[in-house]
C-alpha angles and dihedrals in degrees: 000000000000121000128191116238112229124204134239123277093041098289107187096211124063114252089220117022093225137339118215113196117186110211142168126223090242123065115240095017109134128196146141122272139182123217120209117184131187124195121195100207141087090238121096118261123213130188116205133180115249116247115263108274123225116236125224124180131189130175130209143136146231100238141171096232094054092043087221103133099101101153126225127324090275086080125064088225093064092101092070092067118112109278126188120208119227128190126185131187097205138015104303131183111218132190115195126198123190119195130184128209096227105097103163100048105028117207122217102256134177143151145219128219104211133194107221120225107180103291093343129074141190130205123257095168141011137190111213115242111254139156094258140121091235133035123185143185139169137215141163113239129199130201110280130161095235094043124199139291129219105209114195120200148169115229096245123045122246095033111134132207143126117266142194125205118200119187124190113199132189090215137023115287139176114241124181136202118268111293118228112249115238119231119209096215106039103177093192091065094053 
């Protein structure tokens, strides 16, 4: 089934009418395909190729030393997870893919795309937590002073692994390295 992608800030109209993404069940498997589309309307239908997306990749980890394995949002510790800041200058479609290094015993992983509001944030996208080597989600971002955060997480807290975050963007964006999470009661500073 096709689903329209809606933008940030409650835009009523889809930014793209529909996105059709041919895919195989196996990563890296290439092949030819044919797309047939039917449209039940008197209006004209057009099919256009998407613009070439720009690729950004950052690596990180959930690790014991950094105390940054907070689990999903079901846990109050979720805010200590690695989170990558993103800033855009114009409406930008992004597609984020989180991969983990564990291949034999896959961890349930997922992510949140958050709109920052000072010290608070609200979700504009979420990848469901599943036992998989790659989790993905999409959103359309608009220019905002505080920008956005991509917060990557394992389902349970205190689960450690290396990670890679790949972001495809329809326009240029600024993406930063994982920001260190601030803890309210840092015993080492006392």
